[in-house]
Tab-separated table of C-alpha atoms in Angstrom:
chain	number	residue	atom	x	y	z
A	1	UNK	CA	133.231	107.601	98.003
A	2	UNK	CA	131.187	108.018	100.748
A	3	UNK	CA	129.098	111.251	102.063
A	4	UNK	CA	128.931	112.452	105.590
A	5	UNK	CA	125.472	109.897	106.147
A	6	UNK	CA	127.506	107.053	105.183
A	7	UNK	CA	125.329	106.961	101.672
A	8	UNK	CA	127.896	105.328	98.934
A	9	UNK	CA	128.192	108.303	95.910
A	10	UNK	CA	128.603	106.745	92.809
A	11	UNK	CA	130.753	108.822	90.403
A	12	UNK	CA	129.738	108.496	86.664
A	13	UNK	CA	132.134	106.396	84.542
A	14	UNK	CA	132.792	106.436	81.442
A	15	UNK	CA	134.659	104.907	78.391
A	16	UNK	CA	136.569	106.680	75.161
A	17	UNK	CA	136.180	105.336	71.786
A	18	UNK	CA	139.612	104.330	71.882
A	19	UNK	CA	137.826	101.435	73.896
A	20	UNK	CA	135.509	100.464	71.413
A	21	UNK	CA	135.726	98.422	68.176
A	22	UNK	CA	133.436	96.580	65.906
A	23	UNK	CA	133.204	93.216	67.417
A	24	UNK	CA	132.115	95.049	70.754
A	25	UNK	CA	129.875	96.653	68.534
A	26	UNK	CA	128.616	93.249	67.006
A	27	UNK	CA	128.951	91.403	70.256
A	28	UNK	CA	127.333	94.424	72.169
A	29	UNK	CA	127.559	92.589	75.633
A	30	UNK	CA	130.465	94.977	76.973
A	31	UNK	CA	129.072	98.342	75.235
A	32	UNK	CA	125.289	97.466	76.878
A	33	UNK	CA	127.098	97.058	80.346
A	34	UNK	CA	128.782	100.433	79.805
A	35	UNK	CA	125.519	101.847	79.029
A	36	UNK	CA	123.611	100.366	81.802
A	37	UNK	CA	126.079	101.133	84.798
A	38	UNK	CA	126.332	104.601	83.266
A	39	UNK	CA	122.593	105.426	83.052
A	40	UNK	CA	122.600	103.600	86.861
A	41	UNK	CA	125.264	105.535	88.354
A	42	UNK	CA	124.319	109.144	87.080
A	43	UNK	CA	120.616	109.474	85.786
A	44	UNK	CA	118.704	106.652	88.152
A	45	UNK	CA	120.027	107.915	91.111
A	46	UNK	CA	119.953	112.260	90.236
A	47	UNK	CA	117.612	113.253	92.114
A	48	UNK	CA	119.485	111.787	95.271
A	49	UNK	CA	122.904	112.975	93.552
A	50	UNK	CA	120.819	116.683	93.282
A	51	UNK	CA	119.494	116.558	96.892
A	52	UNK	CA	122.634	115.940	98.421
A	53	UNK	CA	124.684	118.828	96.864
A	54	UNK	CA	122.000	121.171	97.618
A	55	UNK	CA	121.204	120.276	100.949
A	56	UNK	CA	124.731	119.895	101.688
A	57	UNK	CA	125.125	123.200	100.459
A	58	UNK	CA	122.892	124.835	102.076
A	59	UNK	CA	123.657	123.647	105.287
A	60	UNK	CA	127.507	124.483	104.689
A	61	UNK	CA	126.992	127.938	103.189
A	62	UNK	CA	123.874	129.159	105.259
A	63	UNK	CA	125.141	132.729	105.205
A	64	UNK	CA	125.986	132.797	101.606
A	65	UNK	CA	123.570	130.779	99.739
A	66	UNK	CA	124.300	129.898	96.136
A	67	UNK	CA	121.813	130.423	93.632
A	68	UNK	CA	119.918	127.023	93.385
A	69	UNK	CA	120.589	127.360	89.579
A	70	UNK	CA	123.644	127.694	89.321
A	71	UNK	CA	124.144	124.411	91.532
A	72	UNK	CA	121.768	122.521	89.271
A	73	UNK	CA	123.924	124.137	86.062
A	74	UNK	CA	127.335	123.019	88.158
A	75	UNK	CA	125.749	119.316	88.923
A	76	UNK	CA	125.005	118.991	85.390
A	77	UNK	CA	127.911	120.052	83.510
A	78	UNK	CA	130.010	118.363	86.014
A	79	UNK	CA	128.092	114.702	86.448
A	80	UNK	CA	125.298	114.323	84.014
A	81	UNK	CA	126.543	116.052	80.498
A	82	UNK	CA	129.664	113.737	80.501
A	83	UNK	CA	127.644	110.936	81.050
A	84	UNK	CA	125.499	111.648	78.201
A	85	UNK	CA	128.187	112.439	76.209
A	86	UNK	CA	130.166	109.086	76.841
A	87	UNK	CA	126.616	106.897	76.417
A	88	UNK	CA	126.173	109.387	73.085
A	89	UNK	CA	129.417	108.749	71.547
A	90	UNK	CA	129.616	105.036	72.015
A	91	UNK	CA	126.263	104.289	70.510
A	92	UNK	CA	127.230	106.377	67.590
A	93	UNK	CA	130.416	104.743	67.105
A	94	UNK	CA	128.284	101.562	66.591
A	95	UNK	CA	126.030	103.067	64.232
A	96	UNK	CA	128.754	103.671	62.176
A	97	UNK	CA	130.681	100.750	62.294
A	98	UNK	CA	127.063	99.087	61.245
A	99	UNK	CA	126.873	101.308	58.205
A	100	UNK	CA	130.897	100.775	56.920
A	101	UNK	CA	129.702	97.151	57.604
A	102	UNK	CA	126.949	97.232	55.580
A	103	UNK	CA	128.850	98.797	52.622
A	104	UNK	CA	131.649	96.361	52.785
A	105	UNK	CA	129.164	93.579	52.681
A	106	UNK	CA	127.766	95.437	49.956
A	107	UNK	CA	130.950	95.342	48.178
A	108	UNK	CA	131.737	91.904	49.236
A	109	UNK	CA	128.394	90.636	47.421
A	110	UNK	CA	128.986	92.532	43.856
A	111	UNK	CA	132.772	91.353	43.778
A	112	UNK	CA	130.704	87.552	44.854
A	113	UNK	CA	128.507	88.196	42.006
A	114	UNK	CA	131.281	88.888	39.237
A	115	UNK	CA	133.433	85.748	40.738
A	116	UNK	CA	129.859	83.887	40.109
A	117	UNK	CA	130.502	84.258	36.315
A	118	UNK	CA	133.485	82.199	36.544
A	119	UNK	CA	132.818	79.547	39.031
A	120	UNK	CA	132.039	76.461	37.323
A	121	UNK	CA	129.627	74.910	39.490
A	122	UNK	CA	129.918	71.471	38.145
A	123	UNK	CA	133.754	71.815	40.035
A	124	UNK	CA	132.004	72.922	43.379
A	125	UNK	CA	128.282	73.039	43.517
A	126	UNK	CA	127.857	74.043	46.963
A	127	UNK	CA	130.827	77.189	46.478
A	128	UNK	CA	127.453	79.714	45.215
A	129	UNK	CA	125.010	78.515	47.887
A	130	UNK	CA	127.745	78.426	50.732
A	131	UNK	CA	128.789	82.360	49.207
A	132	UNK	CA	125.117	83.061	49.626
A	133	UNK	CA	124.568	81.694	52.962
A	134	UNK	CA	127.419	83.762	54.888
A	135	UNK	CA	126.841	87.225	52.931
A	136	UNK	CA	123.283	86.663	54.635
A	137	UNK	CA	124.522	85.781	57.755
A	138	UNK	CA	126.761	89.249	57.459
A	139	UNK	CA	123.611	91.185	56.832
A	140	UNK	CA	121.878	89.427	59.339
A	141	UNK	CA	124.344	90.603	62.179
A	142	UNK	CA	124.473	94.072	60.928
A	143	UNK	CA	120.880	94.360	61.168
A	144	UNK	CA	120.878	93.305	64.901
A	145	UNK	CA	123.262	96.047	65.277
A	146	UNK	CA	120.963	98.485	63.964
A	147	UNK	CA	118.450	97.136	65.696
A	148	UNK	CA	120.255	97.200	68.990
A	149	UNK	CA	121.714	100.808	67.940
A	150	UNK	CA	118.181	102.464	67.556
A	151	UNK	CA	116.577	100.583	70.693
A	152	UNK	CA	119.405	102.009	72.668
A	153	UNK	CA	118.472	105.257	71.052
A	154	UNK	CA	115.153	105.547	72.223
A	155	UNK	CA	115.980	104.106	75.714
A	156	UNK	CA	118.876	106.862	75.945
A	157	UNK	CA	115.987	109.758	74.491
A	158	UNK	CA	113.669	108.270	77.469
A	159	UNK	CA	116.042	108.296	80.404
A	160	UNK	CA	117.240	111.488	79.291
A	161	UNK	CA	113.852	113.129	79.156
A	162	UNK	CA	113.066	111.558	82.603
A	163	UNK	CA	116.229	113.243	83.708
A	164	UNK	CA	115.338	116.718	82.560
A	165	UNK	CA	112.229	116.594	83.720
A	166	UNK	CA	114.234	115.537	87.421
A	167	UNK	CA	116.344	118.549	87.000
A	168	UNK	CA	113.500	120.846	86.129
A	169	UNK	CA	111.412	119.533	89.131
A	170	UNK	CA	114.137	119.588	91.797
A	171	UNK	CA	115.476	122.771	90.862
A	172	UNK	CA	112.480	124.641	90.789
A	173	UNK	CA	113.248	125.661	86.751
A	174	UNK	CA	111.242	126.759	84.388
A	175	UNK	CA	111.307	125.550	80.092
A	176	UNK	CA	112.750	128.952	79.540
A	177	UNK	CA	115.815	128.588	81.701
A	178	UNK	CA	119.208	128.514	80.332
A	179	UNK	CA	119.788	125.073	81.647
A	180	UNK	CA	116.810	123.503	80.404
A	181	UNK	CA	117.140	124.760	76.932
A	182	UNK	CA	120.792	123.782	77.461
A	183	UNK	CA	119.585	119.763	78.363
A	184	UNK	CA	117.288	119.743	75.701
A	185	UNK	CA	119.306	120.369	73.451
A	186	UNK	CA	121.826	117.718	74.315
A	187	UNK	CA	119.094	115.533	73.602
């Protein structure tokens, strides 16, 4: 879309969970993309997004001015909470597809463990060691994902408390507000 001032407005996007699964989880390449256009297209550029619908509303509605609030509570319900619900709900998704992981590996290893009773390893020596090697590699991959998961918690904690901080600025509102209690908690 573009605005009066030929300036391109970037709608948010987002993605259900129905789009998700646990090799985009464990291959995170698609589900980082996601989060990075997202966080691009609603909280790097809101001050601009913010400026533009007041200032285009107060040069449409000069005689009836809208309460700079409740434009600020509009803009965010409308463009930022879904966005931060969307980023929210796919990071969580791959937390817990890390943690059933983990327990099926965890499952995997004690059923390894009994079969280790009865594998003769003069028949195949390398059967325990090669068993060993991929229940490691398992673990290995779902700590990456955990990794990854609580890195792109704290980035998503930052650019959110940038963003309120945004909101608070440009729309003149103090920590008592119903909006900004309403944002932080959302955090």
């Amino acid at each position: 879309m573009w605005s009066k001032n030929a300036e391109p407005i970037i709608e948010p996007q987002t993605v259900g969970i129905h789009s998700l699964s646990r090799d985009a989880c464990l291959t995170p390449k698609g589900v980082r993309s996601f989060l990075k256009l997202s966080r691009l297209s609603t909280d790097d550029v809101l001050k601009q997004q913010l400026n533009n619908k007041l200032n285009h509303h107060e040069s449409t509605y000069s005689n009836r001015k809208k309460e700079k609030s409740s434009i600020c509570n509009d803009f965010f319900e409308s463009s930022i909470l879904p966005a931060w619900e969307a980023r929210s709900n796919a990071i969580e998704f791959c937390h817990k597809e890390a943690v059933k992981f983990r327990q099926e590996i965890k499952s995997e290893e004690s059923q390894i463990n009994r079969r280790n009773e009865l594998v003769d390893t003069r028949i195949d020596p390398y059967a325990l060691r090669d068993l060993q090697q991929e229940l490691e590699e398992k673990y290995l991959r779902v700590d990456q994902l955990l990794n990854w998961v609580n890195n792109e918690k704290t980035i998503e904690q930052i650019v959110r408390s940038r963003s309120i901080g945004m909101l608070q600025d440009t729309c003149q509102l103090d920590s008592d507000s119903p909006l900004v209690k309403r944002m932080n908690s959302c955090e």
